[in-house]
Amino acid sequence: ETGVTQTPRHLVMGMTNKKSLKCEQHLGHNAMYWYKQSAKKPLELMFVYNFKEQTENNSVPSRFSPECPNSSHLFLHLHTLQPEDSALYLCASSQETYQETQYFGPGTRLLVL
Amino acid sequence: AQKVTQAQTEISVVEKEDVTLDCVYETRDTTYYLFWYKQPPSGELVFLIRRNSFDEQNEISGRYSWNFQKSTSSFNFTITASQVVDSAVYFCALSELGGATNKLIFGTGTLLAVQP
């Protein structure tokens, strides 16, 4: 089974919609991450969770709301997004947070109209 | 501040050519890790290698090899006898010691196009 899965793979939403991205890891890891990848920009770390606790919020606007109910699942709730939020959102996991290799999912390609 | 530079934005080669992707990093940490990831058109970042700062031995894995030189702060990646399936964006990354969080600082990536 694929290590890190993400659903949906593609999402189109209007600025007034509310949607959620889901990530699930099957690797027995304890840390999970959300990244944003925009065209022609480096990957941007958004949030880090370790043992279900948020340990990093990289100054992300409140219209992005993460949720980590357990070490295997991570959600990103989206509301009132802007067109500039259109990007590839990648989830990753690692055994622990300290210098461990991160394994990535396939991403959700989001388009905000 | 930690930084990763991949100066080659795009590289195009013909199948079976060797190609080297450059990565230069900056860090004040004495202990750090360097990574290479591959991102095919499907979008998923595929982990290729992790190297710690105390291990300067070059590594070879099939057609892939990595040259880590601390003296020049470089961690270059060579694909020998490239194939069309190697076409992807390749990212070099540096692990930053930011408290308890494993922050990966990514370069901007190099798009490799291997023509048949």
mmCIF file with all atom_site columns, C-alpha atoms in Angstrom:
data_model
loop_
_atom_site.group_PDB
_atom_site.id
_atom_site.type_symbol
_atom_site.label_atom_id
_atom_site.label_alt_id
_atom_site.label_comp_id
_atom_site.label_asym_id
_atom_site.label_entity_id
_atom_site.label_seq_id
_atom_site.pdbx_PDB_ins_code
_atom_site.Cartn_x
_atom_site.Cartn_y
_atom_site.Cartn_z
_atom_site.occupancy
_atom_site.B_iso_or_equiv
_atom_site.pdbx_formal_charge
_atom_site.auth_seq_id
_atom_site.auth_comp_id
_atom_site.auth_asym_id
_atom_site.auth_atom_id
_atom_site.pdbx_PDB_model_num
ATOM 1   C CA . GLU A 1 1   ? 0.000   0.000  0.000   1.00 0.00 ? 1   GLU A CA 1
ATOM 2   C CA . THR A 1 2   ? 1.266   3.462  -0.878  1.00 0.00 ? 2   THR A CA 1
ATOM 3   C CA . GLY A 1 3   ? 3.023   5.065  2.111   1.00 0.00 ? 3   GLY A CA 1
ATOM 4   C CA . VAL A 1 4   ? 1.299   8.453  2.094   1.00 0.00 ? 4   VAL A CA 1
ATOM 5   C CA . THR A 1 5   ? -2.017  9.027  0.376   1.00 0.00 ? 5   THR A CA 1
ATOM 6   C CA . GLN A 1 6   ? -3.874  12.255 -0.262  1.00 0.00 ? 6   GLN A CA 1
ATOM 7   C CA . THR A 1 7   ? -7.421  12.954 -1.334  1.00 0.00 ? 7   THR A CA 1
ATOM 8   C CA . PRO A 1 8   ? -8.716  14.504 -3.416  1.00 0.00 ? 8   PRO A CA 1
ATOM 9   C CA . ARG A 1 9   ? -6.001  14.670 -6.036  1.00 0.00 ? 9   ARG A CA 1
ATOM 10  C CA . HIS A 1 10  ? -7.610  17.637 -7.749  1.00 0.00 ? 10  HIS A CA 1
ATOM 11  C CA . LEU A 1 11  ? -9.951  20.260 -6.327  1.00 0.00 ? 11  LEU A CA 1
ATOM 12  C CA . VAL A 1 12  ? -11.602 23.310 -7.807  1.00 0.00 ? 12  VAL A CA 1
ATOM 13  C CA . MET A 1 13  ? -13.367 25.635 -5.411  1.00 0.00 ? 13  MET A CA 1
ATOM 14  C CA . GLY A 1 14  ? -14.865 29.062 -5.315  1.00 0.00 ? 14  GLY A CA 1
ATOM 15  C CA . MET A 1 15  ? -13.712 31.689 -2.877  1.00 0.00 ? 15  MET A CA 1
ATOM 16  C CA . THR A 1 16  ? -16.760 31.214 -0.661  1.00 0.00 ? 16  THR A CA 1
ATOM 17  C CA . ASN A 1 17  ? -16.573 27.420 -0.494  1.00 0.00 ? 17  ASN A CA 1
ATOM 18  C CA . LYS A 1 18  ? -15.392 25.285 2.396   1.00 0.00 ? 18  LYS A CA 1
ATOM 19  C CA . LYS A 1 19  ? -13.469 22.141 1.586   1.00 0.00 ? 19  LYS A CA 1
ATOM 20  C CA . SER A 1 20  ? -11.033 19.784 3.287   1.00 0.00 ? 20  SER A CA 1
ATOM 21  C CA . LEU A 1 21  ? -7.902  18.013 2.144   1.00 0.00 ? 21  LEU A CA 1
ATOM 22  C CA . LYS A 1 22  ? -7.124  14.647 3.652   1.00 0.00 ? 22  LYS A CA 1
ATOM 23  C CA . CYS A 1 23  ? -3.789  12.926 4.174   1.00 0.00 ? 23  CYS A CA 1
ATOM 24  C CA . GLU A 1 24  ? -3.198  9.443  5.521   1.00 0.00 ? 24  GLU A CA 1
ATOM 25  C CA . GLN A 1 25  ? 0.119   7.739  6.181   1.00 0.00 ? 25  GLN A CA 1
ATOM 26  C CA . HIS A 1 26  ? 0.601   3.986  6.451   1.00 0.00 ? 26  HIS A CA 1
ATOM 27  C CA . LEU A 1 27  ? 4.216   4.079  7.602   1.00 0.00 ? 27  LEU A CA 1
ATOM 28  C CA . GLY A 1 28  ? 3.743   4.116  11.361  1.00 0.00 ? 28  GLY A CA 1
ATOM 29  C CA . HIS A 1 29  ? 5.245   7.595  11.582  1.00 0.00 ? 29  HIS A CA 1
ATOM 30  C CA . ASN A 1 30  ? 4.646   10.084 14.359  1.00 0.00 ? 30  ASN A CA 1
ATOM 31  C CA . ALA A 1 31  ? 5.141   13.386 12.546  1.00 0.00 ? 31  ALA A CA 1
ATOM 32  C CA . MET A 1 32  ? 3.108   14.849 9.701   1.00 0.00 ? 32  MET A CA 1
ATOM 33  C CA . TYR A 1 33  ? 3.518   17.982 7.616   1.00 0.00 ? 33  TYR A CA 1
ATOM 34  C CA . TRP A 1 34  ? 1.650   20.219 5.191   1.00 0.00 ? 34  TRP A CA 1
ATOM 35  C CA . TYR A 1 35  ? 3.561   21.982 2.420   1.00 0.00 ? 35  TYR A CA 1
ATOM 36  C CA . LYS A 1 36  ? 2.448   24.389 -0.278  1.00 0.00 ? 36  LYS A CA 1
ATOM 37  C CA . GLN A 1 37  ? 4.085   24.302 -3.699  1.00 0.00 ? 37  GLN A CA 1
ATOM 38  C CA . SER A 1 38  ? 3.335   27.244 -5.971  1.00 0.00 ? 38  SER A CA 1
ATOM 39  C CA . ALA A 1 39  ? 4.660   27.697 -9.459  1.00 0.00 ? 39  ALA A CA 1
ATOM 40  C CA . LYS A 1 40  ? 8.233   28.990 -9.526  1.00 0.00 ? 40  LYS A CA 1
ATOM 41  C CA . LYS A 1 41  ? 8.557   29.076 -5.735  1.00 0.00 ? 41  LYS A CA 1
ATOM 42  C CA . PRO A 1 42  ? 10.350  26.751 -3.339  1.00 0.00 ? 42  PRO A CA 1
ATOM 43  C CA . LEU A 1 43  ? 8.252   24.418 -1.271  1.00 0.00 ? 43  LEU A CA 1
ATOM 44  C CA . GLU A 1 44  ? 6.813   26.245 1.717   1.00 0.00 ? 44  GLU A CA 1
ATOM 45  C CA . LEU A 1 45  ? 6.319   24.451 5.005   1.00 0.00 ? 45  LEU A CA 1
ATOM 46  C CA . MET A 1 46  ? 2.911   25.288 6.442   1.00 0.00 ? 46  MET A CA 1
ATOM 47  C CA . PHE A 1 47  ? 2.305   23.117 9.507   1.00 0.00 ? 47  PHE A CA 1
ATOM 48  C CA . VAL A 1 48  ? 4.018   20.393 11.493  1.00 0.00 ? 48  VAL A CA 1
ATOM 49  C CA . TYR A 1 49  ? 2.378   17.914 13.833  1.00 0.00 ? 49  TYR A CA 1
ATOM 50  C CA . ASN A 1 50  ? 4.261   15.581 16.124  1.00 0.00 ? 50  ASN A CA 1
ATOM 51  C CA . PHE A 1 51  ? 2.314   12.952 18.072  1.00 0.00 ? 51  PHE A CA 1
ATOM 52  C CA . LYS A 1 52  ? -0.895  14.816 17.112  1.00 0.00 ? 52  LYS A CA 1
ATOM 53  C CA . GLU A 1 53  ? 0.346   18.104 18.583  1.00 0.00 ? 53  GLU A CA 1
ATOM 54  C CA . GLN A 1 54  ? 0.997   21.081 16.350  1.00 0.00 ? 54  GLN A CA 1
ATOM 55  C CA . THR A 1 55  ? 4.632   22.104 16.705  1.00 0.00 ? 55  THR A CA 1
ATOM 56  C CA . GLU A 1 56  ? 4.942   24.514 13.819  1.00 0.00 ? 56  GLU A CA 1
ATOM 57  C CA . ASN A 1 57  ? 2.699   27.063 12.158  1.00 0.00 ? 57  ASN A CA 1
ATOM 58  C CA . ASN A 1 58  ? 4.706   28.921 9.574   1.00 0.00 ? 58  ASN A CA 1
ATOM 59  C CA . SER A 1 59  ? 2.647   32.139 9.682   1.00 0.00 ? 59  SER A CA 1
ATOM 60  C CA . VAL A 1 60  ? -0.125  30.558 7.652   1.00 0.00 ? 60  VAL A CA 1
ATOM 61  C CA . PRO A 1 61  ? -3.317  32.617 7.178   1.00 0.00 ? 61  PRO A CA 1
ATOM 62  C CA . SER A 1 62  ? -6.250  31.485 9.296   1.00 0.00 ? 62  SER A CA 1
ATOM 63  C CA . ARG A 1 63  ? -8.250  30.531 6.213   1.00 0.00 ? 63  ARG A CA 1
ATOM 64  C CA . PHE A 1 64  ? -6.139  27.348 6.370   1.00 0.00 ? 64  PHE A CA 1
ATOM 65  C CA . SER A 1 65  ? -7.015  25.262 9.400   1.00 0.00 ? 65  SER A CA 1
ATOM 66  C CA . PRO A 1 66  ? -5.167  21.996 10.061  1.00 0.00 ? 66  PRO A CA 1
ATOM 67  C CA . GLU A 1 67  ? -6.444  19.086 12.099  1.00 0.00 ? 67  GLU A CA 1
ATOM 68  C CA . CYS A 1 68  ? -4.572  15.994 13.243  1.00 0.00 ? 68  CYS A CA 1
ATOM 69  C CA . PRO A 1 69  ? -6.902  13.542 15.014  1.00 0.00 ? 69  PRO A CA 1
ATOM 70  C CA . ASN A 1 70  ? -4.221  10.847 15.257  1.00 0.00 ? 70  ASN A CA 1
ATOM 71  C CA . SER A 1 71  ? -0.698  10.182 14.035  1.00 0.00 ? 71  SER A CA 1
ATOM 72  C CA . SER A 1 72  ? -1.951  8.591  10.818  1.00 0.00 ? 72  SER A CA 1
ATOM 73  C CA . HIS A 1 73  ? -4.339  11.268 9.611   1.00 0.00 ? 73  HIS A CA 1
ATOM 74  C CA . LEU A 1 74  ? -3.941  14.925 8.802   1.00 0.00 ? 74  LEU A CA 1
ATOM 75  C CA . PHE A 1 75  ? -6.520  17.306 7.402   1.00 0.00 ? 75  PHE A CA 1
ATOM 76  C CA . LEU A 1 76  ? -6.346  20.782 5.977   1.00 0.00 ? 76  LEU A CA 1
ATOM 77  C CA . HIS A 1 77  ? -9.634  22.644 6.180   1.00 0.00 ? 77  HIS A CA 1
ATOM 78  C CA . LEU A 1 78  ? -10.029 25.420 3.659   1.00 0.00 ? 78  LEU A CA 1
ATOM 79  C CA . HIS A 1 79  ? -12.443 28.348 3.762   1.00 0.00 ? 79  HIS A CA 1
ATOM 80  C CA . THR A 1 80  ? -12.747 31.673 1.966   1.00 0.00 ? 80  THR A CA 1
ATOM 81  C CA . LEU A 1 81  ? -9.591  31.062 -0.019  1.00 0.00 ? 81  LEU A CA 1
ATOM 82  C CA . GLN A 1 82  ? -8.074  33.487 -2.490  1.00 0.00 ? 82  GLN A CA 1
ATOM 83  C CA . PRO A 1 83  ? -6.980  32.787 -6.071  1.00 0.00 ? 83  PRO A CA 1
ATOM 84  C CA . GLU A 1 84  ? -3.349  33.090 -4.969  1.00 0.00 ? 84  GLU A CA 1
ATOM 85  C CA . ASP A 1 85  ? -3.904  30.036 -2.780  1.00 0.00 ? 85  ASP A CA 1
ATOM 86  C CA . SER A 1 86  ? -4.066  27.923 -5.920  1.00 0.00 ? 86  SER A CA 1
ATOM 87  C CA . ALA A 1 87  ? -1.158  25.499 -5.650  1.00 0.00 ? 87  ALA A CA 1
ATOM 88  C CA . LEU A 1 88  ? -0.120  21.911 -5.084  1.00 0.00 ? 88  LEU A CA 1
ATOM 89  C CA . TYR A 1 89  ? -0.575  20.975 -1.431  1.00 0.00 ? 89  TYR A CA 1
ATOM 90  C CA . LEU A 1 90  ? 1.713   18.213 -0.307  1.00 0.00 ? 90  LEU A CA 1
ATOM 91  C CA . CYS A 1 91  ? 1.506   16.136 2.811   1.00 0.00 ? 91  CYS A CA 1
ATOM 92  C CA . ALA A 1 92  ? 4.526   14.379 4.269   1.00 0.00 ? 92  ALA A CA 1
ATOM 93  C CA . SER A 1 93  ? 5.330   12.182 7.244   1.00 0.00 ? 93  SER A CA 1
ATOM 94  C CA . SER A 1 94  ? 8.443   11.144 9.131   1.00 0.00 ? 94  SER A CA 1
ATOM 95  C CA . GLN A 1 95  ? 9.237   8.832  12.019  1.00 0.00 ? 95  GLN A CA 1
ATOM 96  C CA . GLU A 1 96  ? 10.037  11.725 14.321  1.00 0.00 ? 96  GLU A CA 1
ATOM 97  C CA . THR A 1 97  ? 10.555  15.381 13.571  1.00 0.00 ? 97  THR A CA 1
ATOM 98  C CA . TYR A 1 98  ? 14.241  15.609 14.328  1.00 0.00 ? 98  TYR A CA 1
ATOM 99  C CA . GLN A 1 99  ? 16.232  15.262 11.101  1.00 0.00 ? 99  GLN A CA 1
ATOM 100 C CA . GLU A 1 100 ? 14.254  12.294 9.929   1.00 0.00 ? 100 GLU A CA 1
ATOM 101 C CA . THR A 1 101 ? 13.566  11.667 6.268   1.00 0.00 ? 101 THR A CA 1
ATOM 102 C CA . GLN A 1 102 ? 10.187  12.966 5.181   1.00 0.00 ? 102 GLN A CA 1
ATOM 103 C CA . TYR A 1 103 ? 8.070   10.884 2.833   1.00 0.00 ? 103 TYR A CA 1
ATOM 104 C CA . PHE A 1 104 ? 5.588   12.709 0.649   1.00 0.00 ? 104 PHE A CA 1
ATOM 105 C CA . GLY A 1 105 ? 2.163   12.002 -0.736  1.00 0.00 ? 105 GLY A CA 1
ATOM 106 C CA . PRO A 1 106 ? 1.115   12.728 -4.332  1.00 0.00 ? 106 PRO A CA 1
ATOM 107 C CA . GLY A 1 107 ? -0.403  16.079 -3.456  1.00 0.00 ? 107 GLY A CA 1
ATOM 108 C CA . THR A 1 108 ? -3.721  17.806 -4.037  1.00 0.00 ? 108 THR A CA 1
ATOM 109 C CA . ARG A 1 109 ? -3.757  20.252 -6.916  1.00 0.00 ? 109 ARG A CA 1
ATOM 110 C CA . LEU A 1 110 ? -6.031  23.087 -5.814  1.00 0.00 ? 110 LEU A CA 1
ATOM 111 C CA . LEU A 1 111 ? -7.532  25.742 -8.056  1.00 0.00 ? 111 LEU A CA 1
ATOM 112 C CA . VAL A 1 112 ? -9.384  28.628 -6.439  1.00 0.00 ? 112 VAL A CA 1
ATOM 113 C CA . LEU A 1 113 ? -11.680 30.549 -8.763  1.00 0.00 ? 113 LEU A CA 1
ATOM 114 C CA . ALA B 2 1   ? 20.637  31.696 7.380   1.00 0.00 ? 1   ALA B CA 1
ATOM 115 C CA . GLN B 2 2   ? 20.207  28.291 5.821   1.00 0.00 ? 2   GLN B CA 1
ATOM 116 C CA . LYS B 2 3   ? 19.825  28.290 2.074   1.00 0.00 ? 3   LYS B CA 1
ATOM 117 C CA . VAL B 2 4   ? 19.905  25.831 -0.802  1.00 0.00 ? 4   VAL B CA 1
ATOM 118 C CA . THR B 2 5   ? 20.773  26.951 -4.318  1.00 0.00 ? 5   THR B CA 1
ATOM 119 C CA . GLN B 2 6   ? 20.102  24.959 -7.450  1.00 0.00 ? 6   GLN B CA 1
ATOM 120 C CA . ALA B 2 7   ? 21.401  27.260 -10.130 1.00 0.00 ? 7   ALA B CA 1
ATOM 121 C CA . GLN B 2 8   ? 20.308  25.064 -13.032 1.00 0.00 ? 8   GLN B CA 1
ATOM 122 C CA . THR B 2 9   ? 16.664  25.805 -13.682 1.00 0.00 ? 9   THR B CA 1
ATOM 123 C CA . GLU B 2 10  ? 16.298  23.438 -16.625 1.00 0.00 ? 10  GLU B CA 1
ATOM 124 C CA . ILE B 2 11  ? 18.539  20.851 -18.225 1.00 0.00 ? 11  ILE B CA 1
ATOM 125 C CA . SER B 2 12  ? 17.814  18.969 -21.423 1.00 0.00 ? 12  SER B CA 1
ATOM 126 C CA . VAL B 2 13  ? 19.796  15.897 -22.433 1.00 0.00 ? 13  VAL B CA 1
ATOM 127 C CA . VAL B 2 14  ? 19.443  13.077 -24.892 1.00 0.00 ? 14  VAL B CA 1
ATOM 128 C CA . GLU B 2 15  ? 18.907  9.582  -23.605 1.00 0.00 ? 15  GLU B CA 1
ATOM 129 C CA . LYS B 2 16  ? 22.086  7.771  -22.492 1.00 0.00 ? 16  LYS B CA 1
ATOM 130 C CA . GLU B 2 17  ? 23.925  10.994 -21.737 1.00 0.00 ? 17  GLU B CA 1
ATOM 131 C CA . ASP B 2 18  ? 25.286  11.537 -18.244 1.00 0.00 ? 18  ASP B CA 1
ATOM 132 C CA . VAL B 2 19  ? 23.957  14.561 -16.410 1.00 0.00 ? 19  VAL B CA 1
ATOM 133 C CA . THR B 2 20  ? 24.966  16.294 -13.177 1.00 0.00 ? 20  THR B CA 1
ATOM 134 C CA . LEU B 2 21  ? 22.575  18.365 -11.100 1.00 0.00 ? 21  LEU B CA 1
ATOM 135 C CA . ASP B 2 22  ? 24.254  20.923 -8.892  1.00 0.00 ? 22  ASP B CA 1
ATOM 136 C CA . CYS B 2 23  ? 23.335  21.811 -5.335  1.00 0.00 ? 23  CYS B CA 1
ATOM 137 C CA . VAL B 2 24  ? 25.084  24.368 -3.152  1.00 0.00 ? 24  VAL B CA 1
ATOM 138 C CA . TYR B 2 25  ? 24.008  24.990 0.418   1.00 0.00 ? 25  TYR B CA 1
ATOM 139 C CA . GLU B 2 26  ? 24.643  27.450 3.232   1.00 0.00 ? 26  GLU B CA 1
ATOM 140 C CA . THR B 2 27  ? 24.373  26.631 6.891   1.00 0.00 ? 27  THR B CA 1
ATOM 141 C CA . ARG B 2 28  ? 25.981  27.600 10.174  1.00 0.00 ? 28  ARG B CA 1
ATOM 142 C CA . ASP B 2 29  ? 25.128  24.277 11.740  1.00 0.00 ? 29  ASP B CA 1
ATOM 143 C CA . THR B 2 30  ? 27.895  21.727 12.135  1.00 0.00 ? 30  THR B CA 1
ATOM 144 C CA . THR B 2 31  ? 25.418  18.872 12.096  1.00 0.00 ? 31  THR B CA 1
ATOM 145 C CA . TYR B 2 32  ? 22.950  18.752 9.279   1.00 0.00 ? 32  TYR B CA 1
ATOM 146 C CA . TYR B 2 33  ? 21.454  16.493 6.681   1.00 0.00 ? 33  TYR B CA 1
ATOM 147 C CA . LEU B 2 34  ? 21.193  16.882 2.944   1.00 0.00 ? 34  LEU B CA 1
ATOM 148 C CA . PHE B 2 35  ? 18.552  15.272 0.782   1.00 0.00 ? 35  PHE B CA 1
ATOM 149 C CA . TRP B 2 36  ? 17.633  14.785 -2.849  1.00 0.00 ? 36  TRP B CA 1
ATOM 150 C CA . TYR B 2 37  ? 14.039  14.278 -3.956  1.00 0.00 ? 37  TYR B CA 1
ATOM 151 C CA . LYS B 2 38  ? 12.593  13.586 -7.391  1.00 0.00 ? 38  LYS B CA 1
ATOM 152 C CA . GLN B 2 39  ? 9.227   15.016 -8.448  1.00 0.00 ? 39  GLN B CA 1
ATOM 153 C CA . PRO B 2 40  ? 7.827   13.388 -11.589 1.00 0.00 ? 40  PRO B CA 1
ATOM 154 C CA . PRO B 2 41  ? 4.878   14.972 -13.409 1.00 0.00 ? 41  PRO B CA 1
ATOM 155 C CA . SER B 2 42  ? 2.482   13.087 -11.115 1.00 0.00 ? 42  SER B CA 1
ATOM 156 C CA . GLY B 2 43  ? 3.486   15.470 -8.331  1.00 0.00 ? 43  GLY B CA 1
ATOM 157 C CA . GLU B 2 44  ? 4.705   13.183 -5.569  1.00 0.00 ? 44  GLU B CA 1
ATOM 158 C CA . LEU B 2 45  ? 8.155   13.932 -4.150  1.00 0.00 ? 45  LEU B CA 1
ATOM 159 C CA . VAL B 2 46  ? 10.126  10.712 -4.146  1.00 0.00 ? 46  VAL B CA 1
ATOM 160 C CA . PHE B 2 47  ? 12.942  10.426 -1.622  1.00 0.00 ? 47  PHE B CA 1
ATOM 161 C CA . LEU B 2 48  ? 16.280  9.511  -3.206  1.00 0.00 ? 48  LEU B CA 1
ATOM 162 C CA . ILE B 2 49  ? 19.005  9.957  -0.613  1.00 0.00 ? 49  ILE B CA 1
ATOM 163 C CA . ARG B 2 50  ? 19.885  11.413 2.785   1.00 0.00 ? 50  ARG B CA 1
ATOM 164 C CA . ARG B 2 51  ? 23.432  12.286 3.720   1.00 0.00 ? 51  ARG B CA 1
ATOM 165 C CA . ASN B 2 52  ? 24.648  13.529 7.094   1.00 0.00 ? 52  ASN B CA 1
ATOM 166 C CA . SER B 2 53  ? 27.282  16.199 7.414   1.00 0.00 ? 53  SER B CA 1
ATOM 167 C CA . PHE B 2 54  ? 29.864  13.853 8.923   1.00 0.00 ? 54  PHE B CA 1
ATOM 168 C CA . ASP B 2 55  ? 29.806  11.390 6.079   1.00 0.00 ? 55  ASP B CA 1
ATOM 169 C CA . GLU B 2 56  ? 31.596  12.741 3.026   1.00 0.00 ? 56  GLU B CA 1
ATOM 170 C CA . GLN B 2 57  ? 31.840  9.454  1.218   1.00 0.00 ? 57  GLN B CA 1
ATOM 171 C CA . ASN B 2 58  ? 30.372  9.515  -2.225  1.00 0.00 ? 58  ASN B CA 1
ATOM 172 C CA . GLU B 2 59  ? 27.476  7.193  -2.781  1.00 0.00 ? 59  GLU B CA 1
ATOM 173 C CA . ILE B 2 60  ? 26.390  5.198  -5.794  1.00 0.00 ? 60  ILE B CA 1
ATOM 174 C CA . SER B 2 61  ? 23.034  3.546  -6.281  1.00 0.00 ? 61  SER B CA 1
ATOM 175 C CA . GLY B 2 62  ? 22.613  2.016  -9.695  1.00 0.00 ? 62  GLY B CA 1
ATOM 176 C CA . ARG B 2 63  ? 22.767  4.827  -12.240 1.00 0.00 ? 63  ARG B CA 1
ATOM 177 C CA . TYR B 2 64  ? 22.630  7.472  -9.512  1.00 0.00 ? 64  TYR B CA 1
ATOM 178 C CA . SER B 2 65  ? 25.638  8.864  -7.680  1.00 0.00 ? 65  SER B CA 1
ATOM 179 C CA . TRP B 2 66  ? 26.135  11.694 -5.240  1.00 0.00 ? 66  TRP B CA 1
ATOM 180 C CA . ASN B 2 67  ? 29.211  13.794 -4.596  1.00 0.00 ? 67  ASN B CA 1
ATOM 181 C CA . PHE B 2 68  ? 29.245  15.527 -1.211  1.00 0.00 ? 68  PHE B CA 1
ATOM 182 C CA . GLN B 2 69  ? 32.009  18.095 -0.722  1.00 0.00 ? 69  GLN B CA 1
ATOM 183 C CA . LYS B 2 70  ? 31.906  19.975 2.543   1.00 0.00 ? 70  LYS B CA 1
ATOM 184 C CA . SER B 2 71  ? 34.780  22.237 1.493   1.00 0.00 ? 71  SER B CA 1
ATOM 185 C CA . THR B 2 72  ? 32.662  23.727 -1.282  1.00 0.00 ? 72  THR B CA 1
ATOM 186 C CA . SER B 2 73  ? 29.280  23.180 0.446   1.00 0.00 ? 73  SER B CA 1
ATOM 187 C CA . SER B 2 74  ? 28.056  21.180 -2.492  1.00 0.00 ? 74  SER B CA 1
ATOM 188 C CA . PHE B 2 75  ? 26.030  18.015 -2.834  1.00 0.00 ? 75  PHE B CA 1
ATOM 189 C CA . ASN B 2 76  ? 25.833  17.209 -6.524  1.00 0.00 ? 76  ASN B CA 1
ATOM 190 C CA . PHE B 2 77  ? 23.798  14.452 -8.109  1.00 0.00 ? 77  PHE B CA 1
ATOM 191 C CA . THR B 2 78  ? 24.819  12.583 -11.252 1.00 0.00 ? 78  THR B CA 1
ATOM 192 C CA . ILE B 2 79  ? 22.639  10.345 -13.374 1.00 0.00 ? 79  ILE B CA 1
ATOM 193 C CA . THR B 2 80  ? 24.615  8.042  -15.606 1.00 0.00 ? 80  THR B CA 1
ATOM 194 C CA . ALA B 2 81  ? 23.163  6.878  -18.934 1.00 0.00 ? 81  ALA B CA 1
ATOM 195 C CA . SER B 2 82  ? 20.004  8.908  -18.472 1.00 0.00 ? 82  SER B CA 1
ATOM 196 C CA . GLN B 2 83  ? 16.636  7.512  -19.469 1.00 0.00 ? 83  GLN B CA 1
ATOM 197 C CA . VAL B 2 84  ? 13.343  9.133  -20.412 1.00 0.00 ? 84  VAL B CA 1
ATOM 198 C CA . VAL B 2 85  ? 11.883  7.990  -17.084 1.00 0.00 ? 85  VAL B CA 1
ATOM 199 C CA . ASP B 2 86  ? 14.425  10.219 -15.340 1.00 0.00 ? 86  ASP B CA 1
ATOM 200 C CA . SER B 2 87  ? 12.550  13.276 -16.624 1.00 0.00 ? 87  SER B CA 1
ATOM 201 C CA . ALA B 2 88  ? 11.355  15.122 -13.532 1.00 0.00 ? 88  ALA B CA 1
ATOM 202 C CA . VAL B 2 89  ? 12.068  18.043 -11.259 1.00 0.00 ? 89  VAL B CA 1
ATOM 203 C CA . TYR B 2 90  ? 14.839  17.277 -8.794  1.00 0.00 ? 90  TYR B CA 1
ATOM 204 C CA . PHE B 2 91  ? 15.034  19.041 -5.454  1.00 0.00 ? 91  PHE B CA 1
ATOM 205 C CA . CYS B 2 92  ? 17.955  19.318 -3.120  1.00 0.00 ? 92  CYS B CA 1
ATOM 206 C CA . ALA B 2 93  ? 17.094  20.019 0.526   1.00 0.00 ? 93  ALA B CA 1
ATOM 207 C CA . LEU B 2 94  ? 18.876  20.838 3.779   1.00 0.00 ? 94  LEU B CA 1
ATOM 208 C CA . SER B 2 95  ? 17.664  19.845 7.208   1.00 0.00 ? 95  SER B CA 1
ATOM 209 C CA . GLU B 2 96  ? 17.714  22.787 9.571   1.00 0.00 ? 96  GLU B CA 1
ATOM 210 C CA . LEU B 2 97  ? 18.057  22.425 13.324  1.00 0.00 ? 97  LEU B CA 1
ATOM 211 C CA . GLY B 2 98  ? 15.122  24.583 14.313  1.00 0.00 ? 98  GLY B CA 1
ATOM 212 C CA . GLY B 2 99  ? 14.357  23.497 17.829  1.00 0.00 ? 99  GLY B CA 1
ATOM 213 C CA . ALA B 2 100 ? 12.618  20.137 17.772  1.00 0.00 ? 100 ALA B CA 1
ATOM 214 C CA . THR B 2 101 ? 11.239  20.530 14.309  1.00 0.00 ? 101 THR B CA 1
ATOM 215 C CA . ASN B 2 102 ? 12.765  18.926 11.274  1.00 0.00 ? 102 ASN B CA 1
ATOM 216 C CA . LYS B 2 103 ? 12.626  21.847 8.867   1.00 0.00 ? 103 LYS B CA 1
ATOM 217 C CA . LEU B 2 104 ? 13.591  21.013 5.344   1.00 0.00 ? 104 LEU B CA 1
ATOM 218 C CA . ILE B 2 105 ? 14.903  23.943 3.329   1.00 0.00 ? 105 ILE B CA 1
ATOM 219 C CA . PHE B 2 106 ? 14.362  23.180 -0.326  1.00 0.00 ? 106 PHE B CA 1
ATOM 220 C CA . GLY B 2 107 ? 16.085  24.552 -3.379  1.00 0.00 ? 107 GLY B CA 1
ATOM 221 C CA . THR B 2 108 ? 13.983  25.784 -6.269  1.00 0.00 ? 108 THR B CA 1
ATOM 222 C CA . GLY B 2 109 ? 14.509  22.562 -8.192  1.00 0.00 ? 109 GLY B CA 1
ATOM 223 C CA . THR B 2 110 ? 16.052  21.583 -11.516 1.00 0.00 ? 110 THR B CA 1
ATOM 224 C CA . LEU B 2 111 ? 13.779  20.404 -14.297 1.00 0.00 ? 111 LEU B CA 1
ATOM 225 C CA . LEU B 2 112 ? 15.487  17.575 -16.155 1.00 0.00 ? 112 LEU B CA 1
ATOM 226 C CA . ALA B 2 113 ? 14.145  16.660 -19.571 1.00 0.00 ? 113 ALA B CA 1
ATOM 227 C CA . VAL B 2 114 ? 15.554  13.515 -21.132 1.00 0.00 ? 114 VAL B CA 1
ATOM 228 C CA . GLN B 2 115 ? 14.796  13.300 -24.820 1.00 0.00 ? 115 GLN B CA 1
ATOM 229 C CA . PRO B 2 116 ? 14.556  9.914  -26.551 1.00 0.00 ? 116 PRO B CA 1
#
